Short mmCIF file of C-alpha atoms in Angstrom, two decimals:
data_model
loop_
_atom_site.label_atom_id
_atom_site.label_comp_id
_atom_site.label_asym_id
_atom_site.label_seq_id
_atom_site.Cartn_x
_atom_site.Cartn_y
_atom_site.Cartn_z
CA MET A 1 50.99 86.69 108.82
CA ASN A 2 48.50 84.54 106.97
CA ILE A 3 48.79 81.21 105.19
CA PHE A 4 49.07 82.74 101.70
CA ARG A 5 51.95 84.97 102.69
CA LEU A 6 53.71 82.10 104.47
CA LEU A 7 53.27 79.84 101.44
CA GLY A 8 54.49 82.69 99.22
CA ASP A 9 57.61 83.17 101.34
CA LEU A 10 58.29 79.44 101.39
CA SER A 11 57.78 79.22 97.64
CA HIS A 12 60.25 82.08 97.21
CA LEU A 13 62.73 80.33 99.49
CA LEU A 14 62.22 77.05 97.64
CA ALA A 15 62.95 78.76 94.32
CA ILE A 16 66.19 80.26 95.60
CA ILE A 17 67.31 76.94 97.10
CA ILE A 18 66.40 74.94 93.97
CA LEU A 19 68.61 77.25 91.93
CA LEU A 20 71.52 77.15 94.37
CA LEU A 21 71.37 73.35 94.63
CA LYS A 22 71.10 72.93 90.87
CA ILE A 23 74.23 75.03 90.34
CA TRP A 24 76.11 73.37 93.20
CA ARG A 25 75.26 69.74 92.38
CA THR A 26 75.74 69.97 88.61
CA ARG A 27 78.76 72.28 89.06
CA SER A 28 77.20 74.33 86.27
CA CYS A 29 75.04 77.38 85.80
CA ALA A 30 74.26 76.72 82.13
CA GLY A 31 70.87 78.09 81.14
CA VAL A 32 70.66 80.48 84.10
CA SER A 33 70.70 84.23 83.50
CA GLY A 34 73.40 85.85 85.63
CA LYS A 35 71.83 89.21 84.87
CA SER A 36 68.54 88.21 86.49
CA GLN A 37 70.50 86.95 89.50
CA ILE A 38 72.42 90.24 89.80
CA LEU A 39 69.12 92.12 89.60
CA PHE A 40 67.61 89.95 92.35
CA ALA A 41 70.65 90.57 94.56
CA LEU A 42 70.13 94.29 93.93
CA VAL A 43 66.41 93.94 94.75
CA PHE A 44 67.13 92.31 98.12
CA THR A 45 69.92 94.74 98.94
CA THR A 46 67.84 97.85 98.34
CA ARG A 47 64.70 96.46 100.01
CA TYR A 48 66.24 94.98 103.13
CA LEU A 49 68.21 98.02 104.24
CA ASP A 50 65.44 98.32 106.83
CA LEU A 51 67.04 95.35 108.62
CA PHE A 52 69.01 98.07 110.40
CA THR A 53 66.15 100.49 111.05
CA ASN A 54 62.91 98.56 111.45
CA PHE A 55 62.49 95.36 113.44
CA ILE A 56 59.31 93.41 112.61
CA SER A 57 59.90 89.89 113.89
CA MET A 58 62.60 87.25 114.15
CA TYR A 59 60.96 85.45 111.22
CA ASN A 60 61.06 88.60 109.10
CA SER A 61 64.70 89.39 109.85
CA ALA A 62 65.84 85.78 109.46
CA MET A 63 64.14 85.41 106.06
CA LYS A 64 65.61 88.69 104.86
CA LEU A 65 69.08 87.54 105.83
CA ILE A 66 68.60 84.15 104.18
CA TYR A 67 67.36 85.72 100.93
CA LEU A 68 70.29 88.15 100.91
CA VAL A 69 72.93 85.52 101.61
CA CYS A 70 71.48 83.05 99.08
CA SER A 71 71.18 85.63 96.31
CA TYR A 72 74.79 86.76 96.79
CA ALA A 73 75.91 83.12 96.95
CA THR A 74 74.17 82.47 93.61
CA VAL A 75 75.87 85.46 92.00
CA PHE A 76 79.21 84.36 93.43
CA LEU A 77 78.83 80.81 92.09
CA MET A 78 77.86 82.11 88.66
CA TYR A 79 80.46 84.80 88.20
CA PHE A 80 83.39 83.26 90.09
CA LYS A 81 83.30 79.59 91.06
CA PHE A 82 81.54 78.19 87.99
CA LYS A 83 82.14 81.08 85.63
CA ALA A 84 83.38 78.70 82.91
CA THR A 85 79.86 77.21 82.64
CA TYR A 86 78.08 80.57 82.48
CA ASP A 87 76.29 80.92 79.17
CA SER A 88 77.02 84.63 78.65
CA ASN A 89 76.50 84.47 74.86
CA HIS A 90 72.81 83.89 75.43
CA ASP A 91 72.48 86.25 78.40
CA THR A 92 72.43 89.43 76.40
CA PHE A 93 69.58 91.42 77.95
CA ARG A 94 70.80 94.90 78.87
CA MET A 95 70.31 95.45 82.60
CA GLU A 96 70.38 99.24 82.24
CA PHE A 97 67.18 99.03 80.18
CA LEU A 98 65.47 97.90 83.37
CA VAL A 99 67.44 99.62 86.12
CA VAL A 100 67.32 103.15 84.66
CA PRO A 101 63.55 103.40 83.95
CA VAL A 102 62.73 101.61 87.19
CA GLY A 103 64.99 104.02 89.10
CA GLY A 104 63.26 106.98 87.46
CA LEU A 105 59.83 105.61 88.28
CA ALA A 106 60.82 104.99 91.91
CA PHE A 107 61.74 108.68 92.18
CA LEU A 108 58.43 109.78 90.68
CA VAL A 109 55.93 107.35 92.21
CA ASN A 110 56.58 106.45 95.84
CA HIS A 111 54.96 106.64 99.25
CA ASP A 112 57.48 109.08 100.67
CA PHE A 113 60.39 111.01 99.22
CA THR A 114 63.10 109.71 101.55
CA PRO A 115 66.20 107.69 100.60
CA LEU A 116 65.10 104.43 102.25
CA GLU A 117 61.58 104.68 100.89
CA ILE A 118 62.77 105.41 97.36
CA LEU A 119 65.14 102.43 97.55
CA TRP A 120 62.29 100.24 98.81
CA THR A 121 60.09 101.40 95.93
CA PHE A 122 62.95 100.84 93.48
CA SER A 123 63.30 97.26 94.75
CA ILE A 124 59.58 96.58 94.35
CA TYR A 125 59.54 97.87 90.76
CA LEU A 126 62.79 96.15 89.88
CA GLU A 127 61.64 92.81 91.27
CA ALA A 128 58.62 92.95 88.98
CA VAL A 129 60.84 92.92 85.89
CA ALA A 130 64.06 91.27 87.14
CA ILE A 131 63.13 87.93 85.61
CA LEU A 132 63.05 89.37 82.08
CA PRO A 133 66.72 88.57 81.30
CA GLN A 134 66.02 84.94 82.28
CA LEU A 135 62.88 84.73 80.13
CA PHE A 136 64.73 86.46 77.28
CA MET A 137 67.52 83.88 77.56
CA ILE A 138 65.03 81.02 77.37
CA SER A 139 63.37 82.58 74.34
CA LYS A 140 66.80 82.84 72.67
CA THR A 141 67.82 79.24 73.30
CA GLY A 142 64.24 77.97 72.87
CA GLU A 143 64.44 75.63 75.86
CA ALA A 144 65.04 75.38 79.58
CA GLU A 145 66.26 72.52 81.72
CA THR A 146 63.49 70.94 83.77
CA ILE A 147 65.12 71.99 87.04
CA THR A 148 65.33 75.60 85.79
CA SER A 149 61.64 75.50 84.98
CA HIS A 150 60.87 74.23 88.50
CA TYR A 151 62.84 77.21 89.80
CA LEU A 152 60.85 79.61 87.65
CA PHE A 153 57.55 78.05 88.66
CA ALA A 154 58.33 78.39 92.37
CA LEU A 155 59.53 81.97 91.83
CA GLY A 156 56.40 82.92 89.90
CA SER A 157 54.09 81.22 92.38
CA TYR A 158 55.53 83.34 95.18
CA ARG A 159 54.15 86.62 93.85
CA ALA A 160 50.88 85.01 92.78
CA LEU A 161 50.42 83.80 96.39
CA TYR A 162 51.25 87.29 97.61
CA ILE A 163 48.39 88.66 95.51
CA VAL A 164 45.99 86.35 97.35
CA ASN A 165 47.61 87.55 100.58
CA TRP A 166 46.97 91.18 99.63
CA VAL A 167 43.30 90.46 98.91
CA PHE A 168 43.08 88.67 102.26
CA ARG A 169 44.81 91.50 104.12
CA PHE A 170 42.57 94.08 102.51
CA TYR A 171 39.44 92.34 103.77
CA THR A 172 40.76 91.35 107.20
CA GLU A 173 42.97 94.32 108.13
CA GLY A 174 42.00 97.01 105.63
CA PHE A 175 45.68 97.00 104.66
CA PHE A 176 46.77 97.68 101.13
CA ASP A 177 49.94 98.95 99.57
CA LEU A 178 49.11 100.04 96.05
CA ILE A 179 52.74 100.15 94.88
CA ALA A 180 53.37 96.56 95.96
CA ILE A 181 50.04 95.37 94.56
CA VAL A 182 50.42 96.92 91.10
CA ALA A 183 54.06 95.80 90.79
CA GLY A 184 53.17 92.34 92.11
CA CYS A 185 50.43 91.96 89.51
CA VAL A 186 52.78 93.04 86.70
CA GLN A 187 55.34 90.56 88.00
CA THR A 188 52.83 87.71 88.03
CA ILE A 189 51.52 88.56 84.56
CA LEU A 190 55.06 88.27 83.17
CA TYR A 191 55.08 84.64 84.32
CA CYS A 192 51.72 83.68 82.78
CA ASP A 193 53.13 82.50 79.47
CA PHE A 194 55.71 80.46 81.33
CA PHE A 195 53.06 79.00 83.69
CA TYR A 196 51.14 77.82 80.65
CA LEU A 197 54.16 76.07 79.17
CA TYR A 198 55.08 74.61 82.57
CA ILE A 199 51.65 73.08 83.09
CA THR A 200 51.22 71.80 79.54
CA LYS A 201 54.78 70.43 79.15
CA VAL A 202 56.91 70.07 82.27
CA LEU A 203 54.18 68.57 84.45
CA LYS A 204 53.59 65.99 81.72
CA GLY A 205 57.21 64.91 81.91
CA LYS A 206 58.49 66.78 78.88
CA GLN A 207 61.27 69.33 78.73
CA LEU A 208 60.27 72.95 78.39
CA THR A 209 60.76 73.90 74.75
CA LEU A 210 59.28 76.86 72.96
CA PRO A 211 57.14 76.37 69.85
CA ALA A 212 59.24 77.13 66.74
CA GLU B 1 55.79 112.35 108.85
CA PHE B 2 55.60 109.25 106.68
CA VAL B 3 52.13 107.73 106.83
CA GLY B 4 52.41 105.21 104.02
CA PRO B 5 52.08 101.48 104.59
CA LYS B 6 54.54 99.91 106.96
CA HIS B 7 56.69 97.45 105.08
CA ASP B 8 56.17 94.30 107.08
CA GLU B 9 56.28 91.92 104.11
CA LEU B 10 59.31 90.31 102.51
#
């Protein structure tokens, strides 16, 4: 564990909690892509199956459980409790366009051809692109609530911090996991455009709107 | 035997 990884994990946790609190306190999930949230729940489910097979630390297991519970809670709030506020007309990205190619790639490019390892690889690839329905939704409506943009910033920062962690681990431990690194870089690149808008607009007190 | 990286990250 190093400081970058810890900050990355905390940033990830912060993002998940910001989103849950936003939905709970406003009693609304307007502007949030349910498809991205379903994909994230799928990411955690397929990655954290090793909770049953591989013990790393209390911290590791606790965080996995928290991520899993929070992501399912978010999906539950969106599709059941506050379903009336879910903006499905704007959430039109087709999940199968991500899940099918990512599933195929996980079969072809992985560290080991075993069920758990393929599911882990699938989760890494899927996480890289799971935010696309959310970004697509924002590009359709042309705007995002400020709290939603805080959520996205925390979520994007998490993988960016992990990249620093991977550089650090490579030099200190000689550890590198090429699959995670390449997918993590793709994931971070997808957020770059959003980061730019966040810094130039939201941090200056304006709402995030896309140029016409 | 699987010799890939151990998945100790979240």
